[in-house]
Coordinates of C-alpha atoms and ligand atoms in Angstrom, one line a residue:
X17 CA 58.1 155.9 36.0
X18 CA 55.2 153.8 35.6
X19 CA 54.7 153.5 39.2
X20 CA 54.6 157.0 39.6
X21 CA 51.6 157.6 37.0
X22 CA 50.0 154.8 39.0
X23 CA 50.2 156.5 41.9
X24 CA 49.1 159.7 40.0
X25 CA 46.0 158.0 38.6
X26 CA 44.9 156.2 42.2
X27 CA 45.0 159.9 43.9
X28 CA 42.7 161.0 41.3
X29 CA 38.8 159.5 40.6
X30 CA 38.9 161.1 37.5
X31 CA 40.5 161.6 34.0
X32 CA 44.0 162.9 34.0
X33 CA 45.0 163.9 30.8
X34 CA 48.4 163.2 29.0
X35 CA 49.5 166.2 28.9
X36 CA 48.9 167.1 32.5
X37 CA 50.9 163.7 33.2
X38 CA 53.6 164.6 31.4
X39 CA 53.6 168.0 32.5
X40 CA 54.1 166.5 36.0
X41 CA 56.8 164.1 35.4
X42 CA 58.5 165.8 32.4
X43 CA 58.2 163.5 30.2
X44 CA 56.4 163.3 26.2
X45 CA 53.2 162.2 25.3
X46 CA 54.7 158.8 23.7
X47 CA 55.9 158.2 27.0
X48 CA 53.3 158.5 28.6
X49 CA 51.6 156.2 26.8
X50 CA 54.3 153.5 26.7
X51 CA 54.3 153.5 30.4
X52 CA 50.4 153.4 30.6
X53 CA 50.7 150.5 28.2
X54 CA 53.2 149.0 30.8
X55 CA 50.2 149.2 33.6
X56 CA 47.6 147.6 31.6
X57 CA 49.7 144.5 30.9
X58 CA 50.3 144.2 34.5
X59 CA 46.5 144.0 34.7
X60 CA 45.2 147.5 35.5
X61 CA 42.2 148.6 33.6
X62 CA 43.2 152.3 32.4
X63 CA 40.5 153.6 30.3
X64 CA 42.1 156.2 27.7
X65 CA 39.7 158.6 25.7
X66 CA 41.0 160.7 23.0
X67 CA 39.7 164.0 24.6
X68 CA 39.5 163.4 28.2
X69 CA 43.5 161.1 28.8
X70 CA 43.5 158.0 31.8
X71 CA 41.1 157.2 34.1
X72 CA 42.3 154.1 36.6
X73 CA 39.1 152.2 36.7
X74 CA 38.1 149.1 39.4
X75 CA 41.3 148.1 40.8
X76 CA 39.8 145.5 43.3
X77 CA 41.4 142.2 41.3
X78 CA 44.8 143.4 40.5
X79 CA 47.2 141.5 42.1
X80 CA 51.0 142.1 41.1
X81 CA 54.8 142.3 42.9
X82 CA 53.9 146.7 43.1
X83 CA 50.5 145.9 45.3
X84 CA 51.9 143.4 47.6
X85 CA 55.0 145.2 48.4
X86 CA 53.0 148.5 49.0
X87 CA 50.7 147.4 51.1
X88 CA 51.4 144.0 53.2
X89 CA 51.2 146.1 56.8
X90 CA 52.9 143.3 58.7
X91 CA 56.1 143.5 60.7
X92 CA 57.6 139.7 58.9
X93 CA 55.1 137.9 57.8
X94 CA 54.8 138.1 53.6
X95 CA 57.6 140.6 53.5
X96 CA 59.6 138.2 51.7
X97 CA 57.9 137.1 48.7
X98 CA 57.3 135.5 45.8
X99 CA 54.4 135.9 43.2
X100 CA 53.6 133.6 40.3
X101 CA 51.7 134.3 37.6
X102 CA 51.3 130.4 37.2
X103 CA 52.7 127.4 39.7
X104 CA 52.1 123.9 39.9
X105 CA 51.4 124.6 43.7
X106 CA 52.0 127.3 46.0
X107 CA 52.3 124.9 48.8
X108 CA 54.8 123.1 46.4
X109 CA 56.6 126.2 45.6
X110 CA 56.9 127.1 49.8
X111 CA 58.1 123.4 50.4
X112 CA 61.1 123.9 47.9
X113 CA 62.1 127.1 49.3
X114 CA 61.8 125.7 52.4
X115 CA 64.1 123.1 51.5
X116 CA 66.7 125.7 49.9
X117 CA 66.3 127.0 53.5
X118 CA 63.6 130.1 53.1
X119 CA 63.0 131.9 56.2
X120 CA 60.0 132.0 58.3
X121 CA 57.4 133.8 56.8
X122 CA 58.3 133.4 53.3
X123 CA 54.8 134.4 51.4
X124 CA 54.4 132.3 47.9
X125 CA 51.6 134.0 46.4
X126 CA 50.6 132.8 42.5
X127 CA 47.6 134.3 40.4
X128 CA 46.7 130.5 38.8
X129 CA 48.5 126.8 40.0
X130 CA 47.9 123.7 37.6
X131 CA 47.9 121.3 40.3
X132 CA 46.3 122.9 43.5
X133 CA 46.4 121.0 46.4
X134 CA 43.1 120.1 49.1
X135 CA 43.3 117.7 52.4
X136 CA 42.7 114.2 52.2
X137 CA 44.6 114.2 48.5
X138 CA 41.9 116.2 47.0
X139 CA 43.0 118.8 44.5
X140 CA 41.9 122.4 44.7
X141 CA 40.7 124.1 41.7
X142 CA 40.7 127.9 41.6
X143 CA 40.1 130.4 38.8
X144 CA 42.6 132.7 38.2
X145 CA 42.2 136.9 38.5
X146 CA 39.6 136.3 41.0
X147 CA 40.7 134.8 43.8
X148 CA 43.7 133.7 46.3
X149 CA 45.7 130.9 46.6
X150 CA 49.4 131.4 49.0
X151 CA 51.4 129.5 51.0
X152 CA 53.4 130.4 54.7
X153 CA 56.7 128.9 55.3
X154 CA 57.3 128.3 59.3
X155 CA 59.9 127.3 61.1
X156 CA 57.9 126.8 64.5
X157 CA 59.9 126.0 67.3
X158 CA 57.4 123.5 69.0
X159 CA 56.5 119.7 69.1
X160 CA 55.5 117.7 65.8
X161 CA 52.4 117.1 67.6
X162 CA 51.3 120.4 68.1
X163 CA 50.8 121.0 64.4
X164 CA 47.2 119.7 64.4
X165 CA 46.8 123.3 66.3
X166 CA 48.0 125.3 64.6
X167 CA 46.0 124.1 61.3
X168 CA 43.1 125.4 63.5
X169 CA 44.8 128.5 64.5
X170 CA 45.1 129.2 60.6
X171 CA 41.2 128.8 60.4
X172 CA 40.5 130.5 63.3
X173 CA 42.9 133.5 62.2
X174 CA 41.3 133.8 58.9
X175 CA 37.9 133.4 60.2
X176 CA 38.9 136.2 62.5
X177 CA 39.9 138.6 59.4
X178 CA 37.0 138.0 57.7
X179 CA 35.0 138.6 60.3
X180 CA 36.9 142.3 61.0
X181 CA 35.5 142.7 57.1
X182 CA 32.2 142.4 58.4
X183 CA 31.8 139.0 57.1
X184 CA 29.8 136.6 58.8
X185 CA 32.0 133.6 58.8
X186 CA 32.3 130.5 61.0
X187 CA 34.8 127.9 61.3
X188 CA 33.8 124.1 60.4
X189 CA 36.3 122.1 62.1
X190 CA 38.9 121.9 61.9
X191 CA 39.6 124.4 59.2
X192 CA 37.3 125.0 56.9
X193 CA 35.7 128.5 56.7
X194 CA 32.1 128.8 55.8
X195 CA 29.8 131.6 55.0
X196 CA 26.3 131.0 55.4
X197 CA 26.6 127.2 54.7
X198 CA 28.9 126.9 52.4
X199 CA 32.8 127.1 52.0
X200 CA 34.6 129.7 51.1
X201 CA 37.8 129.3 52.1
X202 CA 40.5 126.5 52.3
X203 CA 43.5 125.7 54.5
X204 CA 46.0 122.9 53.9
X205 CA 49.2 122.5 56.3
X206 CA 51.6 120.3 55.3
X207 CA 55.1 119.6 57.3
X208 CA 58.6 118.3 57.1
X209 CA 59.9 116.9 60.6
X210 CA 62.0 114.0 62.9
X211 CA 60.7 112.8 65.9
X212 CA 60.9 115.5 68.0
X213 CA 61.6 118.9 65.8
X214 CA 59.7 120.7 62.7
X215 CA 62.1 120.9 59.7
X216 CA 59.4 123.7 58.2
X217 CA 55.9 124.1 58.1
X218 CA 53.6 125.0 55.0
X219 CA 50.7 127.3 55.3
X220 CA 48.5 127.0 52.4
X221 CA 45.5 128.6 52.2
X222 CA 42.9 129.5 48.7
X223 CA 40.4 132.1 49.4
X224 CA 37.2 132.5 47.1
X225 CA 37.0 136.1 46.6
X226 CA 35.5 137.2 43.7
X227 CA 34.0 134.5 42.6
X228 CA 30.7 134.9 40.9
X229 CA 29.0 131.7 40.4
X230 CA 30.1 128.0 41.1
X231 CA 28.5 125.3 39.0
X232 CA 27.8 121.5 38.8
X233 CA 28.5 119.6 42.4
X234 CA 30.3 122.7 43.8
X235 CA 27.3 124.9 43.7
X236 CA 25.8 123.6 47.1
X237 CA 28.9 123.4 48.7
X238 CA 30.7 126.3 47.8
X239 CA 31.2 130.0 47.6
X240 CA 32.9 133.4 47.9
X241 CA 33.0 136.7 49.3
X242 CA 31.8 138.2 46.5
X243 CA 28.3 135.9 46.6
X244 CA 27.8 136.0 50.3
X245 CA 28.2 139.9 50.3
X246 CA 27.3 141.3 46.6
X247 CA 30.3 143.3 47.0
X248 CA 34.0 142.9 45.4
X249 CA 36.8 142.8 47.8
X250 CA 40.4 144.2 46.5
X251 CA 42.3 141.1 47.1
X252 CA 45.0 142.8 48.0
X253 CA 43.2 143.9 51.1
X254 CA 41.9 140.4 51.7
X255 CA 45.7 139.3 51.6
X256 CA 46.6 141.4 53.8
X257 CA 43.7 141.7 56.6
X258 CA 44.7 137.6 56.8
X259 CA 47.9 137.7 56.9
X260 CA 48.4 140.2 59.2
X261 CA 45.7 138.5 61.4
X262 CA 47.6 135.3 61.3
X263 CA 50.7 136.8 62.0
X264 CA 48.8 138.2 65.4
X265 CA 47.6 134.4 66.6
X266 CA 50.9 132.9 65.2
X267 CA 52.8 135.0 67.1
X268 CA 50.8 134.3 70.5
X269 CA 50.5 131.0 69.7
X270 CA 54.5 130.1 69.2
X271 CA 55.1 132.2 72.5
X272 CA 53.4 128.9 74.5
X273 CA 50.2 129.8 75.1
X274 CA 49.3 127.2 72.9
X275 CA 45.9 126.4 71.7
X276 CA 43.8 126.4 74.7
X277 CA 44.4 130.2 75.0
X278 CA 42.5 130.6 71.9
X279 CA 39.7 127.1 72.6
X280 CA 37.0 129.6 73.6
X281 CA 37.4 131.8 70.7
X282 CA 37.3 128.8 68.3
X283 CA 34.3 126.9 70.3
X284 CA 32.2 129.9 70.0
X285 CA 32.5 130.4 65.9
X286 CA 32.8 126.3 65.3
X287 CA 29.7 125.0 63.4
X288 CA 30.4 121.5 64.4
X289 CA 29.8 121.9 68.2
X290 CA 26.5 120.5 68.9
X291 CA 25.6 118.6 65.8
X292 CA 25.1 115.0 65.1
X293 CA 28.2 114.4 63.1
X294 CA 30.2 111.5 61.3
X295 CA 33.9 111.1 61.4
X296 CA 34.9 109.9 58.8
X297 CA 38.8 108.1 57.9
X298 CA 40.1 105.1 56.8
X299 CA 40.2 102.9 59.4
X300 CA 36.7 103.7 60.8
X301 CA 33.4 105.6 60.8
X302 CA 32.2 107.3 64.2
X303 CA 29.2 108.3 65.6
X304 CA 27.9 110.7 67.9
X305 CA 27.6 114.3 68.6
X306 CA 30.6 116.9 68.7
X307 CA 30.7 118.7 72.4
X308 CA 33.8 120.8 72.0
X309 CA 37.6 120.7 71.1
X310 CA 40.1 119.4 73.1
X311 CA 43.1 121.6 74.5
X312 CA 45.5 120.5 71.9
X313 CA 42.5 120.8 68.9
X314 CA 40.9 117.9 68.3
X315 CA 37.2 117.3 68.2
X316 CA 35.6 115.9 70.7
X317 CA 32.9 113.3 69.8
X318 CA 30.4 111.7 72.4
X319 CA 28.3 108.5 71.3
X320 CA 27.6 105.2 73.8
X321 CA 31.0 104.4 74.1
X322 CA 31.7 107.9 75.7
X323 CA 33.9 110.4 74.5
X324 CA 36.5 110.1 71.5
X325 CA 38.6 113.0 70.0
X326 CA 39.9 112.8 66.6
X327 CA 42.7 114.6 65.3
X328 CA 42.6 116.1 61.9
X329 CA 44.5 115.5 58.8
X330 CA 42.8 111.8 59.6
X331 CA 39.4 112.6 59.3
X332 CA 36.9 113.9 57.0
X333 CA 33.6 115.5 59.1
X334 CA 30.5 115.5 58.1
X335 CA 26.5 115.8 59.2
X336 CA 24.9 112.7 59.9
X337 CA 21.9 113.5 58.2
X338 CA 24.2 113.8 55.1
X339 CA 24.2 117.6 54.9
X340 CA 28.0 119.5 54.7
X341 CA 27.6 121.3 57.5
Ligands
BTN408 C1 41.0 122.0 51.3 O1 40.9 120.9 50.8 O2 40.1 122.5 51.8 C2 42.4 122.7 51.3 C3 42.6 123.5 50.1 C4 43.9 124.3 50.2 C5 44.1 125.1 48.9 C6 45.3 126.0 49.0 S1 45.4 127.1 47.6 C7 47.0 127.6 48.1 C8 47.7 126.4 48.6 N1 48.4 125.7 47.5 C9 47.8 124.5 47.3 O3 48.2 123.7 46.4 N2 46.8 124.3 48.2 C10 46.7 125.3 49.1

């Protein structure tokens, strides 16, 4: 029932009264307001007035089991889910069900994790009700190798939704996705495999939506939708342009076309092309200026000593002159 006076209350911009909700559903006043009660503790904010009844105001943070399920438009990818309202990690979560043997596409979406997960070790810290943080479980039928491009297929697929949002987003290599300087947007893939086959993949990825502000170190390098744009974004729609956009690249990507079907695409939005840059892991620092990306991902570097691609996972990037990007 409550899902019907949800639906009620989203086809109409204005007040409905109890009684005319009742009226519709044949049901009593208390149960009318039972169910509303229902709706706000999933996190929609009903106004109710005395004279006037239920008025279903800004709906752009809810995120709940009802909005996924009714409107994830792709054909696999997310069906299958699972939504936390709190998880160590959601990339932890998709590893274990990928263990228990989750299929591909398995979308594990929470609303808060107490021990988010960034690249090189780093932990990802996220507040909850505003933004996105889900993992992707793959089972990609290709090499161990080629995983290093398909973490830049995830960038370049989210890159590419946001972009459909009229955001002006660019990718830093090789994943990171940045709006007007600063980061908005974070990818880690993490894998299980043998030599030559990929147990499972893990997609994770934690989107700064509605974000307002971002304090202490953070400040200068990062951001959200919501500060790049001054406007809110339903998450649900952000969830759902990205997904369905990864499914897209995914898709052509796994039927061998590989990366270098989609190097142009990726050379033309990457920020590192061009720039003096640093590469940075533990065995070494290196020098030079990035020229392009290889056909299986990696960055290509020219200094004195010629040209030298790294591979990511390895490698931090950043400005020589010490900037992020
Ligand atoms: C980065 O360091 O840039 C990568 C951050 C990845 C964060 C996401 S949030 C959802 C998923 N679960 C995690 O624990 N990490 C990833």
């Amino acid at each position: 029932m409550k899902y019907k006076i949800l639906e009620l209350l989203k086809k109409n911009n204005s007040f409905v009264s109890g009684e005319e909700i009742g009226r519709v559903f044949n049901i009593s006043r208390s149960a009318v307001w039972k169910n509303i009660s229902k709706l706000k503790q999933m996190g929609y904010d009903i106004v109710s007035t005395t004279n006037k009844g239920y008025l279903l105001n800004n709906t752009v943070n809810v995120l709940n089991e009802y909005e996924i399920k009714n409107n994830l438009t792709t054909k696999y990818m997310g069906k299958n889910f699972l939504f936390f309202k709190e998880i160590d990690s959601t990339n932890e979560e998709a590893k274990r069900q990928a263990q228990n043997f989750a299929e591909e596409g398995l979308l594990i979406i929470a609303e808060s994790q107490t021990k988010g997960k960034g690249r090189l070790g780093n932990s990802w810290l996220c507040s909850e009700n505003l933004n996105l943080s889900f993992s992707i479980v793959l089972k990609p039928n290709f090499l161990p190798s080629d995983i290093t491009s398909l973490t830049l297929i995830v960038g370049l697929a989210t890159c590419t939704a946001f972009r459909t949002l009229g955001i002006p987003a660019f990718l830093k290599w090789p994943n990171d996705i940045i709006i007007n300087g600063k980061k908005a947007v974070g990818i880690l893939v993490e894998i299980s495999c043998e030599v030559e086959r990929i147990n499972y993949a893990v997609v994770g990825i934690g989107i700064n939506v509605n974000e307002k502000a971002f304090f202490g170190e953070l400040e200068q390098k990062a951001t959200s939708l919501f500060i790049e744009t001054g406007a809110e974004f339903r998450r649900i729609d952000v969830l759902n342009k990205v997904l369905c956009e990864f499914e897209k690249f995914y898709i052509d990507f796994t039927a061998d076309k590989g990366f270098v079907y989609f190097k142009d695409e990726y050379e033309k939005i990457c920020l590192n092309i061009g720039k003096k840059v640093k590469a940075v892991s533990k065995q070494k620092i290196i020098f030079g200026t990035a020229v392009g990306i290889s056909d299986k991902g990696e960055l290509i570097i020219k200094n004195d000593d010629g040209k030298v691609s790294v591979v990511s996972g390895e490698v931090s990037v950043r400005l020589q002159d010490g900037k992020y990007i």
